[in-house]
Short mmCIF file of C-alpha atoms and ligand atoms in Angstrom, two decimals:
data_model
loop_
_atom_site.label_atom_id
_atom_site.label_comp_id
_atom_site.label_asym_id
_atom_site.label_seq_id
_atom_site.Cartn_x
_atom_site.Cartn_y
_atom_site.Cartn_z
CA MET A 1042 -36.98 5.11 -27.06
CA LYS A 1043 -36.23 8.70 -28.11
CA LEU A 1044 -33.00 7.54 -29.94
CA ILE A 1045 -34.38 4.71 -32.08
CA GLU A 1046 -37.17 6.66 -33.03
CA THR A 1047 -34.72 9.38 -34.21
CA ILE A 1048 -32.62 6.83 -36.05
CA LYS A 1049 -36.33 5.85 -37.99
CA HIS A 1050 -37.15 9.59 -38.80
CA TYR A 1051 -33.90 9.89 -40.53
CA ALA A 1052 -34.10 6.86 -42.55
CA GLN A 1053 -37.51 8.28 -43.68
CA THR A 1054 -36.71 12.06 -44.04
CA GLN A 1055 -33.46 11.64 -44.96
CA PRO A 1056 -32.87 7.99 -46.44
CA ASP A 1057 -29.69 8.33 -48.24
CA ALA A 1058 -27.55 10.55 -45.65
CA LEU A 1059 -25.02 8.65 -44.31
CA ALA A 1060 -25.02 7.15 -41.27
CA PHE A 1061 -21.47 5.18 -41.30
CA VAL A 1062 -18.42 5.24 -43.71
CA ASN A 1063 -15.51 2.87 -43.16
CA ASP A 1064 -12.82 3.02 -45.52
CA ASP A 1065 -15.05 2.40 -49.02
CA LYS A 1066 -17.88 0.84 -47.10
CA THR A 1067 -20.84 3.34 -46.27
CA LEU A 1068 -24.63 2.62 -44.67
CA SER A 1069 -26.89 5.14 -45.30
CA TYR A 1070 -29.93 5.80 -43.35
CA SER A 1071 -32.79 3.82 -44.66
CA GLU A 1072 -30.30 0.83 -45.14
CA LEU A 1073 -29.23 1.42 -41.62
CA TRP A 1074 -33.08 1.48 -40.38
CA SER A 1075 -34.18 -1.56 -42.90
CA GLN A 1076 -30.88 -4.10 -42.52
CA SER A 1077 -31.45 -3.81 -38.82
CA GLU A 1078 -35.08 -4.42 -38.87
CA ARG A 1079 -34.71 -7.60 -41.01
CA LEU A 1080 -31.86 -8.75 -38.62
CA ALA A 1081 -33.81 -8.00 -35.30
CA SER A 1082 -36.84 -10.26 -37.24
CA ARG A 1083 -34.34 -12.84 -37.59
CA LEU A 1084 -32.99 -12.64 -34.04
CA GLN A 1085 -36.59 -12.81 -32.52
CA LYS A 1086 -36.76 -16.07 -34.35
CA GLU A 1087 -33.98 -17.36 -33.04
CA THR A 1088 -34.16 -19.51 -29.83
CA VAL A 1089 -32.57 -17.01 -27.48
CA GLY A 1090 -33.28 -16.82 -24.00
CA ASP A 1091 -36.09 -13.77 -23.45
CA ARG A 1092 -33.54 -10.31 -23.39
CA SER A 1093 -30.51 -12.38 -22.91
CA PRO A 1094 -27.41 -10.58 -24.46
CA ILE A 1095 -26.30 -11.06 -27.58
CA ILE A 1096 -22.54 -10.77 -28.50
CA VAL A 1097 -21.60 -8.88 -31.39
CA TYR A 1098 -17.85 -9.40 -32.87
CA GLY A 1099 -16.07 -7.45 -35.59
CA HIS A 1100 -14.14 -4.35 -36.15
CA MET A 1101 -15.17 -0.97 -37.94
CA GLN A 1102 -17.49 -2.67 -40.48
CA PRO A 1103 -20.96 -1.19 -40.81
CA GLU A 1104 -22.43 -4.46 -39.99
CA MET A 1105 -21.61 -3.69 -36.38
CA ALA A 1106 -23.79 -0.21 -36.48
CA VAL A 1107 -26.67 -2.58 -37.98
CA SER A 1108 -25.96 -5.44 -35.70
CA PHE A 1109 -26.11 -3.28 -32.42
CA LEU A 1110 -29.15 -1.53 -33.50
CA ALA A 1111 -31.01 -5.37 -34.51
CA CYS A 1112 -29.83 -6.40 -30.88
CA VAL A 1113 -31.92 -3.61 -28.94
CA LYS A 1114 -34.81 -3.74 -31.60
CA ALA A 1115 -35.28 -7.34 -30.93
CA GLY A 1116 -35.24 -6.84 -27.17
CA HIS A 1117 -31.64 -7.90 -26.22
CA PRO A 1118 -28.82 -5.80 -25.28
CA TYR A 1119 -25.55 -6.45 -26.88
CA VAL A 1120 -22.22 -6.93 -25.76
CA PRO A 1121 -19.41 -5.09 -28.35
CA VAL A 1122 -15.98 -7.50 -28.53
CA ASP A 1123 -13.41 -5.68 -30.76
CA VAL A 1124 -11.67 -8.83 -32.78
CA SER A 1125 -8.24 -7.20 -30.91
CA ILE A 1126 -9.79 -9.43 -28.35
CA PRO A 1127 -8.00 -13.03 -27.97
CA ALA A 1128 -10.48 -15.89 -28.63
CA ASP A 1129 -9.77 -16.73 -24.58
CA ARG A 1130 -10.89 -13.79 -23.71
CA VAL A 1131 -13.64 -13.75 -25.87
CA MET A 1132 -14.77 -17.11 -24.47
CA LYS A 1133 -14.81 -15.88 -20.91
CA ILE A 1134 -16.91 -12.90 -21.82
CA ILE A 1135 -19.27 -15.66 -23.50
CA LYS A 1136 -19.55 -17.49 -20.19
CA SER A 1137 -19.65 -14.37 -18.07
CA SER A 1138 -22.50 -12.84 -20.07
CA LYS A 1139 -24.03 -15.96 -20.98
CA ALA A 1140 -24.90 -15.41 -24.50
CA GLU A 1141 -26.54 -17.94 -26.69
CA LEU A 1142 -25.81 -15.97 -30.27
CA LEU A 1143 -23.21 -14.40 -31.54
CA LEU A 1144 -22.89 -12.11 -34.78
CA ASN A 1145 -20.10 -12.15 -36.30
CA ASN A 1146 -19.17 -9.52 -38.35
CA SER A 1147 -15.42 -9.82 -38.85
CA GLY A 1148 -15.19 -11.79 -41.88
CA THR A 1149 -13.06 -14.62 -40.50
CA ASP A 1150 -13.91 -17.52 -38.20
CA LEU A 1151 -13.87 -17.24 -34.30
CA ASP A 1152 -12.96 -20.22 -32.46
CA THR A 1153 -15.80 -20.31 -29.67
CA GLY A 1154 -14.75 -23.85 -28.30
CA ASP A 1155 -17.33 -25.58 -25.88
CA ALA A 1156 -19.35 -22.68 -25.45
CA LEU A 1157 -23.19 -23.06 -26.50
CA ILE A 1158 -23.28 -20.46 -28.66
CA SER A 1159 -24.74 -20.17 -32.29
CA VAL A 1160 -22.93 -17.71 -34.43
CA ILE A 1161 -24.64 -15.75 -37.54
CA LYS A 1162 -22.85 -14.12 -39.95
CA PRO A 1163 -23.65 -11.17 -42.47
CA GLU A 1164 -23.90 -13.43 -45.10
CA HIS A 1165 -26.39 -15.94 -43.58
CA LEU A 1166 -29.41 -13.21 -43.56
CA ASP A 1167 -31.45 -13.84 -46.81
CA ALA A 1168 -32.68 -10.47 -48.52
CA GLY A 1169 -36.29 -11.76 -48.32
CA GLU A 1170 -38.90 -11.18 -45.68
CA GLN A 1171 -38.78 -7.48 -44.39
CA LEU A 1172 -40.59 -7.72 -40.73
CA GLU A 1173 -41.56 -4.66 -38.75
CA THR A 1174 -40.24 -4.62 -35.42
CA ASN A 1175 -42.51 -3.70 -32.43
CA PRO A 1176 -41.58 -0.79 -30.57
CA ASP A 1177 -43.14 -2.29 -27.39
CA ASN A 1178 -40.54 -4.94 -27.52
CA TRP A 1179 -37.46 -2.61 -28.20
CA VAL A 1180 -35.13 -2.34 -25.36
CA LYS A 1181 -36.52 0.52 -22.84
CA ASP A 1182 -36.16 2.36 -20.05
CA GLY A 1183 -34.14 0.54 -17.24
CA GLU A 1184 -33.97 -2.57 -19.40
CA THR A 1185 -29.65 -3.01 -20.46
CA PHE A 1186 -28.69 -1.63 -23.74
CA TYR A 1187 -25.30 -2.76 -24.05
CA ILE A 1188 -22.81 -4.35 -21.73
CA ILE A 1189 -18.97 -3.18 -21.84
CA TYR A 1190 -16.50 -5.21 -20.66
CA THR A 1191 -13.80 -3.91 -18.72
CA SER A 1192 -10.11 -5.09 -17.09
CA GLY A 1193 -10.96 -7.11 -13.79
CA SER A 1194 -8.42 -7.06 -10.90
CA THR A 1195 -9.60 -10.53 -9.91
CA GLY A 1196 -8.15 -11.53 -13.64
CA ASN A 1197 -11.26 -11.64 -15.38
CA PRO A 1198 -12.84 -9.33 -17.42
CA LYS A 1199 -16.25 -7.41 -15.73
CA GLY A 1200 -19.33 -6.75 -17.65
CA VAL A 1201 -20.68 -3.05 -17.15
CA GLN A 1202 -24.32 -2.86 -18.02
CA ILE A 1203 -25.82 0.39 -19.09
CA SER A 1204 -29.60 0.88 -19.65
CA ALA A 1205 -31.53 2.47 -22.56
CA ASP A 1206 -32.11 5.59 -19.80
CA ASN A 1207 -28.12 5.48 -19.00
CA LEU A 1208 -27.39 6.09 -22.74
CA GLN A 1209 -30.49 8.14 -23.58
CA SER A 1210 -29.15 10.47 -20.94
CA PHE A 1211 -25.92 10.54 -22.47
CA ALA A 1212 -26.75 10.88 -25.76
CA ASN A 1213 -29.05 14.13 -25.21
CA TRP A 1214 -26.36 15.83 -23.15
CA VAL A 1215 -23.69 15.59 -26.04
CA THR A 1216 -26.25 16.90 -28.94
CA GLU A 1217 -27.75 19.72 -26.34
CA ASP A 1218 -24.79 20.99 -24.53
CA PHE A 1219 -21.97 20.69 -26.79
CA PRO A 1220 -22.22 22.31 -30.09
CA VAL A 1221 -22.87 19.67 -32.30
CA GLU A 1222 -24.76 19.96 -34.96
CA ASN A 1223 -26.98 18.02 -37.06
CA GLY A 1224 -25.58 16.35 -39.76
CA HIS A 1225 -22.20 17.00 -38.74
CA VAL A 1226 -19.35 14.06 -39.78
CA PHE A 1227 -18.32 12.39 -36.39
CA LEU A 1228 -14.64 10.69 -36.27
CA ASN A 1229 -14.98 7.42 -34.43
CA GLN A 1230 -11.26 6.36 -32.84
CA ALA A 1231 -12.14 3.64 -29.88
CA PRO A 1232 -13.08 0.23 -31.22
CA PHE A 1233 -16.72 -0.33 -30.23
CA SER A 1234 -15.65 -2.66 -27.15
CA PHE A 1235 -14.43 0.49 -25.41
CA ASP A 1236 -17.18 2.90 -24.16
CA LEU A 1237 -15.47 6.17 -25.63
CA SER A 1238 -16.75 4.83 -28.83
CA VAL A 1239 -20.33 5.45 -27.56
CA MET A 1240 -19.32 9.24 -27.24
CA ASP A 1241 -19.68 9.33 -31.10
CA LEU A 1242 -21.75 6.82 -32.41
CA TYR A 1243 -24.87 7.85 -30.58
CA PRO A 1244 -24.77 11.59 -30.48
CA CYS A 1245 -23.92 11.21 -33.99
CA LEU A 1246 -26.84 9.00 -34.92
CA GLN A 1247 -29.07 11.22 -32.68
CA ALA A 1248 -28.26 14.27 -34.56
CA GLY A 1249 -28.74 12.57 -37.95
CA GLY A 1250 -24.99 12.71 -38.94
CA THR A 1251 -22.34 10.40 -40.24
CA LEU A 1252 -19.87 8.17 -38.19
CA TRP A 1253 -16.47 8.21 -40.09
CA THR A 1254 -14.76 5.24 -38.63
CA VAL A 1255 -10.68 4.97 -38.11
CA THR A 1256 -9.53 1.74 -38.34
CA LYS A 1257 -6.75 -0.25 -36.69
CA ASP A 1258 -4.79 -0.59 -39.65
CA MET A 1259 -5.32 3.35 -40.19
CA ILE A 1260 -4.03 3.59 -36.66
CA ASN A 1261 -0.67 1.55 -37.24
CA ARG A 1262 -0.37 3.43 -40.57
CA PRO A 1263 -0.53 6.95 -39.82
CA LYS A 1264 0.44 8.37 -43.60
CA ILE A 1265 -2.85 6.12 -44.75
CA LEU A 1266 -4.51 7.77 -41.82
CA PHE A 1267 -3.73 11.29 -42.65
CA GLU A 1268 -4.88 10.67 -46.61
CA ALA A 1269 -8.14 9.40 -45.55
CA LEU A 1270 -8.47 11.96 -43.33
CA LYS A 1271 -8.39 14.58 -45.71
CA GLN A 1272 -11.07 12.89 -47.32
CA SER A 1273 -13.51 12.79 -44.22
CA ASN A 1274 -14.70 16.45 -43.66
CA VAL A 1275 -14.92 15.38 -39.66
CA ASN A 1276 -16.54 17.92 -38.01
CA VAL A 1277 -16.49 16.67 -34.27
CA TRP A 1278 -13.52 15.04 -33.25
CA THR A 1279 -13.61 12.26 -30.64
CA SER A 1280 -10.70 10.55 -29.47
CA THR A 1281 -8.10 9.88 -26.63
CA PRO A 1282 -5.86 12.77 -25.75
CA SER A 1283 -3.37 10.03 -26.75
CA PHE A 1284 -4.41 9.53 -30.39
CA ALA A 1285 -4.43 13.66 -30.57
CA GLN A 1286 -1.34 13.69 -29.19
CA MET A 1287 0.16 11.41 -31.75
CA CYS A 1288 -1.39 13.21 -34.77
CA LEU A 1289 0.06 15.96 -33.60
CA MET A 1290 3.23 14.85 -34.04
CA ASP A 1291 2.71 15.37 -37.92
CA PRO A 1292 2.91 19.01 -38.76
CA SER A 1293 0.31 18.68 -41.41
CA PHE A 1294 -2.38 17.81 -38.55
CA SER A 1295 -4.24 21.31 -39.01
CA GLU A 1296 -6.60 22.86 -40.37
CA GLU A 1297 -5.81 22.62 -43.85
CA LEU A 1298 -6.20 18.91 -43.38
CA LEU A 1299 -9.76 19.16 -41.44
CA PRO A 1300 -10.78 22.64 -42.62
CA GLY A 1301 -14.41 21.49 -41.22
CA LEU A 1302 -13.46 21.04 -38.07
CA ARG A 1303 -15.59 22.21 -34.98
CA VAL A 1304 -15.37 20.36 -31.99
CA PHE A 1305 -12.56 18.31 -30.02
CA MET A 1306 -14.09 16.08 -27.38
CA PHE A 1307 -11.64 14.16 -24.78
CA CYS A 1308 -12.23 11.53 -22.53
CA GLY A 1309 -10.44 8.38 -20.62
CA GLU A 1310 -7.24 10.07 -19.79
CA THR A 1311 -5.60 13.38 -18.97
CA LEU A 1312 -5.48 15.76 -21.22
CA PRO A 1313 -2.25 17.70 -20.87
CA ALA A 1314 -2.54 21.64 -21.76
CA SER A 1315 0.13 21.41 -23.62
CA VAL A 1316 -1.94 19.06 -26.28
CA ALA A 1317 -4.95 21.43 -25.78
CA ARG A 1318 -2.80 24.85 -26.60
CA GLN A 1319 -1.71 23.00 -29.73
CA LEU A 1320 -5.00 21.98 -31.06
CA LYS A 1321 -6.25 25.69 -30.35
CA GLU A 1322 -3.18 26.76 -32.31
CA ARG A 1323 -3.56 24.50 -35.65
CA PHE A 1324 -7.50 24.90 -35.36
CA PRO A 1325 -8.51 28.41 -34.47
CA LYS A 1326 -12.12 27.85 -35.45
CA ALA A 1327 -12.33 24.21 -33.32
CA ARG A 1328 -13.67 24.52 -29.35
CA VAL A 1329 -11.56 21.63 -27.27
CA PHE A 1330 -13.75 19.99 -24.38
CA ASN A 1331 -12.01 17.93 -21.64
CA THR A 1332 -15.11 15.51 -20.30
CA TYR A 1333 -14.55 12.66 -17.57
CA GLY A 1334 -16.08 9.62 -16.35
CA PRO A 1335 -15.81 5.92 -16.28
CA THR A 1336 -17.96 3.31 -18.18
CA GLU A 1337 -20.20 2.34 -15.07
CA ALA A 1338 -21.16 6.23 -15.63
CA THR A 1339 -22.09 5.94 -19.16
CA VAL A 1340 -18.71 7.32 -20.99
CA ALA A 1341 -18.61 10.84 -19.19
CA VAL A 1342 -20.53 12.81 -16.88
CA THR A 1343 -18.53 16.18 -16.10
CA SER A 1344 -16.83 18.43 -18.98
CA ILE A 1345 -15.74 21.96 -19.42
CA GLU A 1346 -14.21 23.87 -22.58
CA VAL A 1347 -10.74 24.40 -22.51
CA THR A 1348 -10.71 28.55 -23.06
CA ASP A 1349 -7.60 30.86 -23.56
CA ASP A 1350 -8.58 31.65 -20.02
CA ILE A 1351 -8.83 28.28 -18.74
CA LEU A 1352 -5.38 27.19 -20.41
CA GLU A 1353 -4.15 30.37 -18.32
CA ARG A 1354 -5.22 29.56 -14.97
CA TYR A 1355 -4.12 26.06 -15.11
CA SER A 1356 -1.13 23.83 -15.71
CA SER A 1357 -2.94 20.69 -14.97
CA LEU A 1358 -6.56 21.18 -16.77
CA PRO A 1359 -9.71 20.36 -14.62
CA VAL A 1360 -12.24 17.83 -15.57
CA GLY A 1361 -15.19 20.48 -15.40
CA SER A 1362 -18.89 20.10 -13.78
CA ALA A 1363 -21.17 17.48 -13.68
CA LYS A 1364 -23.46 17.15 -16.60
CA PRO A 1365 -27.47 18.51 -15.27
CA ASP A 1366 -29.03 14.76 -14.21
CA THR A 1367 -25.60 13.73 -12.42
CA ASP A 1368 -23.64 15.15 -9.22
CA ILE A 1369 -19.85 14.82 -8.20
CA VAL A 1370 -19.92 14.04 -4.68
CA ILE A 1371 -15.92 14.28 -2.92
CA VAL A 1372 -15.97 11.74 0.06
CA ASN A 1373 -12.85 11.20 2.54
CA GLU A 1374 -12.25 6.96 4.02
CA ASP A 1375 -15.34 7.08 5.99
CA GLY A 1376 -17.49 8.30 2.94
CA GLU A 1377 -18.13 11.34 4.09
CA PRO A 1378 -18.37 14.47 1.98
CA VAL A 1379 -15.12 16.86 2.26
CA GLN A 1380 -14.78 20.75 2.44
CA GLU A 1381 -14.50 22.43 -0.97
CA GLY A 1382 -10.81 22.15 -2.24
CA GLU A 1383 -10.04 18.99 0.19
CA LYS A 1384 -9.09 15.75 -2.04
CA GLY A 1385 -10.70 12.54 -1.74
CA GLU A 1386 -12.59 9.76 -3.84
CA ILE A 1387 -14.67 11.18 -6.23
CA ILE A 1388 -18.15 9.66 -6.01
CA ILE A 1389 -20.78 9.75 -9.57
CA THR A 1390 -24.64 9.93 -8.40
CA GLY A 1391 -27.68 10.08 -10.44
CA LYS A 1392 -29.03 9.07 -14.02
CA SER A 1393 -25.85 7.99 -15.73
CA VAL A 1394 -24.66 5.37 -13.04
CA SER A 1395 -25.22 1.78 -14.51
CA LYS A 1396 -27.06 -0.57 -12.20
CA GLY A 1397 -23.79 -2.80 -12.17
CA TYR A 1398 -21.58 -5.80 -13.41
CA LEU A 1399 -23.41 -8.53 -15.18
CA GLY A 1400 -23.82 -11.37 -12.64
CA GLU A 1401 -21.20 -10.26 -10.50
CA LYS A 1402 -23.19 -9.49 -7.17
CA GLU A 1403 -20.15 -9.22 -4.88
CA LEU A 1404 -18.53 -6.91 -7.36
CA THR A 1405 -21.51 -4.87 -7.57
CA GLU A 1406 -22.18 -4.12 -3.99
CA LYS A 1407 -18.35 -3.44 -3.47
CA VAL A 1408 -19.05 -0.11 -5.55
CA PHE A 1409 -22.22 1.05 -6.25
CA PHE A 1410 -24.73 1.59 -3.89
CA SER A 1411 -27.43 4.49 -3.10
CA TYR A 1412 -26.89 7.90 -1.88
CA ASN A 1413 -29.30 10.44 -0.83
CA GLY A 1414 -32.13 8.02 -2.71
CA GLU A 1415 -30.04 8.33 -6.18
CA ALA A 1416 -27.88 5.47 -7.59
CA ALA A 1417 -24.40 6.21 -6.63
CA TYR A 1418 -20.63 4.92 -7.94
CA ARG A 1419 -17.56 4.61 -6.21
CA THR A 1420 -14.88 5.36 -9.25
CA GLY A 1421 -11.69 4.90 -7.27
CA ASP A 1422 -10.83 7.79 -8.55
CA ALA A 1423 -9.28 10.92 -6.69
CA GLY A 1424 -10.09 14.42 -7.00
CA TYR A 1425 -11.16 17.60 -5.14
CA LYS A 1426 -13.43 20.30 -6.27
CA GLU A 1427 -12.84 24.07 -6.82
CA ASN A 1428 -15.20 26.94 -7.72
CA GLY A 1429 -17.49 24.34 -8.71
CA LEU A 1430 -15.16 22.24 -10.86
CA LEU A 1431 -13.42 18.80 -10.81
CA PHE A 1432 -9.80 17.94 -10.90
CA PHE A 1433 -8.77 14.81 -11.81
CA GLN A 1434 -5.95 13.72 -9.05
CA GLY A 1435 -5.35 9.94 -9.83
CA ARG A 1436 -6.47 6.36 -8.94
CA LEU A 1437 -6.74 4.99 -5.55
CA ASP A 1438 -5.64 1.65 -7.02
CA PHE A 1439 -3.80 -0.34 -9.33
CA GLN A 1440 -5.99 0.58 -12.17
CA ILE A 1441 -4.18 2.80 -14.85
CA LYS A 1442 -4.92 4.11 -18.27
CA LEU A 1443 -1.97 3.32 -21.28
CA HIS A 1444 -2.37 5.02 -24.36
CA GLY A 1445 -6.38 5.60 -23.20
CA TYR A 1446 -6.66 1.91 -22.53
CA ARG A 1447 -8.16 1.18 -18.68
CA ILE A 1448 -6.12 -1.74 -17.17
CA GLU A 1449 -5.70 -3.48 -13.71
CA LEU A 1450 -2.58 -4.46 -13.21
CA GLU A 1451 -3.49 -7.21 -11.01
CA GLU A 1452 -5.59 -8.66 -14.23
CA ILE A 1453 -1.72 -8.93 -15.88
CA GLU A 1454 -0.16 -10.00 -12.56
CA TYR A 1455 -2.57 -12.82 -12.67
CA GLN A 1456 -2.34 -14.22 -15.96
CA ILE A 1457 1.35 -13.56 -15.69
CA ASN A 1458 1.51 -15.50 -12.78
CA ARG A 1459 -0.32 -18.36 -14.13
CA SER A 1460 2.50 -18.74 -16.75
CA LYS A 1461 4.44 -22.12 -15.57
CA TYR A 1462 7.81 -20.28 -16.08
CA VAL A 1463 6.84 -17.93 -13.34
CA GLN A 1464 7.00 -18.04 -9.59
CA SER A 1465 5.71 -14.60 -8.88
CA ALA A 1466 5.30 -11.41 -10.96
CA VAL A 1467 4.64 -7.80 -10.51
CA VAL A 1468 3.67 -5.08 -13.07
CA ILE A 1469 4.95 -1.49 -12.58
CA PRO A 1470 3.79 1.50 -14.95
CA PHE A 1471 6.54 3.18 -16.09
CA TYR A 1472 6.50 7.16 -16.13
CA ARG A 1473 8.24 9.59 -18.29
CA GLU A 1474 6.62 13.11 -17.71
CA GLU A 1475 3.94 11.75 -15.51
CA LYS A 1476 2.40 9.93 -18.22
CA ILE A 1477 2.70 6.22 -18.42
CA GLU A 1478 5.10 5.27 -21.36
CA TYR A 1479 5.04 1.65 -21.10
CA LEU A 1480 4.52 -1.53 -18.44
CA ILE A 1481 7.64 -3.48 -16.78
CA ALA A 1482 7.03 -7.12 -15.63
CA MET A 1483 8.97 -7.30 -13.18
CA ILE A 1484 9.39 -11.87 -12.97
CA VAL A 1485 11.07 -14.26 -10.37
CA PRO A 1486 11.18 -17.01 -12.75
CA ALA A 1487 10.48 -20.89 -12.18
CA GLU A 1488 12.79 -23.15 -13.23
CA HIS A 1489 13.16 -23.40 -16.46
CA ASP A 1490 15.42 -24.68 -19.80
CA PHE A 1491 16.30 -21.60 -21.66
CA GLU A 1492 19.40 -20.50 -22.12
CA LYS A 1493 18.82 -16.83 -22.86
CA GLU A 1494 16.16 -14.63 -21.22
CA TYR A 1495 14.69 -13.26 -24.42
CA GLN A 1496 13.77 -17.31 -25.08
CA LEU A 1497 12.40 -16.69 -21.56
CA THR A 1498 10.07 -13.93 -22.48
CA SER A 1499 9.05 -15.13 -25.39
CA ALA A 1500 7.33 -17.98 -24.02
CA ILE A 1501 5.81 -16.29 -21.34
CA LYS A 1502 4.42 -13.63 -23.97
CA LYS A 1503 3.47 -16.14 -25.88
CA ASP A 1504 0.92 -17.54 -23.10
CA LEU A 1505 0.12 -14.10 -22.45
CA GLY A 1506 -1.02 -13.42 -26.09
CA SER A 1507 -3.54 -16.16 -25.82
CA THR A 1508 -5.39 -14.48 -22.83
CA LEU A 1509 -4.82 -11.07 -22.67
CA PRO A 1510 -4.94 -8.30 -25.55
CA ALA A 1511 -2.11 -6.71 -26.96
CA TYR A 1512 -2.04 -3.67 -25.33
CA MET A 1513 -2.30 -5.47 -22.10
CA ILE A 1514 1.35 -7.39 -22.30
CA PRO A 1515 4.07 -5.25 -20.78
CA ARG A 1516 6.67 -4.09 -23.31
CA LYS A 1517 9.86 -4.50 -20.80
CA PHE A 1518 10.35 -7.90 -18.76
CA VAL A 1519 12.85 -7.36 -15.93
CA TYR A 1520 14.10 -10.68 -14.34
CA GLN A 1521 14.99 -10.71 -10.39
CA LYS A 1522 15.46 -13.32 -7.80
CA GLU A 1523 12.90 -11.12 -5.35
CA ILE A 1524 10.43 -9.24 -5.51
CA PRO A 1525 11.05 -6.18 -2.81
CA MET A 1526 8.19 -6.12 0.08
CA THR A 1527 7.44 -3.52 2.57
CA ALA A 1528 7.70 -3.69 6.41
CA ASN A 1529 3.99 -5.28 6.21
CA GLY A 1530 4.62 -8.17 3.58
CA LYS A 1531 2.95 -6.58 1.12
CA ILE A 1532 5.02 -5.75 -3.11
CA ASP A 1533 6.76 -2.69 -2.60
CA ARG A 1534 4.80 -0.76 -5.48
CA LYS A 1535 6.31 2.85 -4.36
CA ARG A 1536 9.88 1.36 -4.50
CA LEU A 1537 9.54 -0.28 -7.88
CA LYS A 1538 8.07 2.70 -9.46
CA GLU A 1539 10.57 5.29 -8.13
CA GLU A 1540 13.53 3.08 -9.21
CA VAL A 1541 11.81 2.68 -13.12
CA THR A 1542 10.85 6.62 -13.21
CA ILE A 1543 12.89 9.28 -14.92
P1 LIG B 1429 -13.03 4.04 -18.62
O1 LIG B 1429 -13.85 3.51 -18.14
O2 LIG B 1429 -12.07 3.23 -19.52
O3 LIG B 1429 -13.65 4.86 -19.63
O4 LIG B 1429 -12.18 4.22 -17.57
C1 LIG B 1429 -12.42 5.26 -16.32
C2 LIG B 1429 -11.28 5.88 -15.89
O5 LIG B 1429 -10.38 7.05 -16.80
C3 LIG B 1429 -11.74 7.02 -14.82
O6 LIG B 1429 -11.76 6.72 -13.56
C4 LIG B 1429 -10.24 7.75 -14.58
O7 LIG B 1429 -9.72 6.83 -13.73
C5 LIG B 1429 -9.97 7.93 -15.72
N1 LIG B 1429 -10.17 9.41 -16.71
C6 LIG B 1429 -11.30 9.18 -17.40
N2 LIG B 1429 -11.45 10.13 -18.11
C7 LIG B 1429 -10.56 11.35 -17.54
C8 LIG B 1429 -10.08 12.75 -17.73
N3 LIG B 1429 -10.70 13.30 -18.36
N4 LIG B 1429 -8.78 13.37 -17.30
C9 LIG B 1429 -8.10 12.35 -16.40
N5 LIG B 1429 -8.53 10.83 -16.07
C10 LIG B 1429 -9.95 10.28 -16.59
#
């Protein structure tokens, strides 16, 4: 695979160049290559099933990059799992992926309960024998390179399989069609369990650049983040628009802080025109790109440079046009293509489309299909095309984005409803200026002995904490006698949304 060969080439031609920086820990290209060779050789000796997935658990440690590369060199896809994911959910991922091996880079122990899984930590590896892996055995072509788990409406996360071909097509697009230069320093904001991280990790390695990682401690303590950014020399900024918006709240977020910044790449949620405008003012030498795509189509499939002209013409920014080997079709409810300018569901076809959800035939057949001989994915996103540009118009279902995180409201409802303190529940996003600010759980409680509502809330939150990551737990809990229904007996979400929107 070109991506892996290219990393090998850099390990030989620029061995001391840094591939990865995390706080004071660094990894050069030669270290990335040799450590992943050693780990891959060890993985090949373990009795893991042929091509079976390997869980890679941790946060932003350099060992994460070593582990990813080692898995695919040993012929196995990897499943990145961030430390912010609670143990219960990790167990679900282990069971759903049928992984037999977990690489724990987190520095802490992980309770894997009754799962039949062996755990390897970095300190288990001896520095001894260095074997060379055989490129014939590396993950290649249509074989799965990674599996990323996203929120699922049935209450369980679902694993999107991305092949070596999917990923290579994406990495080529970013390195060839964006102003990314060899040796650039890329900012990595998203944990590796979200596919936004793929937008910086692999294009960075393919360009012989340095991945500069933001940890969750930095995000929680902006003063430390800004001090670190000052030393970062970041050239390519990849993040959610929400993260950039948070940084813009600090007046020092400007060219003076990051004089080398040349490219902003956004994906995952609506990029407000005001954010793009402010970035262009504060970083006059940088170009801003809006991109669009779901995990199921390998990070992003459309892009547009947000120029002054675009900002002048559109108050809601377009998400651009499709990458060369991929197409966008807008269809009506019968699956027929609509006229230019007409709204419908966004369908993605071509090289970026995943082969489906791991082990989930039914779910896969619902949204993946073949369109004019090409692999196709029904996004569930609404949109329209005008003058060759795609415009995103929200969702057709209950999937939302909160601070950049993809969430199925039905998954949260499923988990709340499992609590013994709950009779029924519905989760409603609270909107301010068309952006979701937080989630509200509207609950009809079951019988309980708590005197005060806050005690009930903390008991339900405790239940949720063991199954859902923190970003999925509603901020506000409202108790009601009943949940309003529409005339045909469905939860009246529209009315609830209107009640809580300002
Ligand atoms: P994820 O799989 O986490 O990348 O989430 C994919 C979903 O995020 C898409 O289906 C859209 O609903 C939303 N999304 C991605 N990019 C954009 C964008 N540029 N503007 C608006 N929404 C976006």
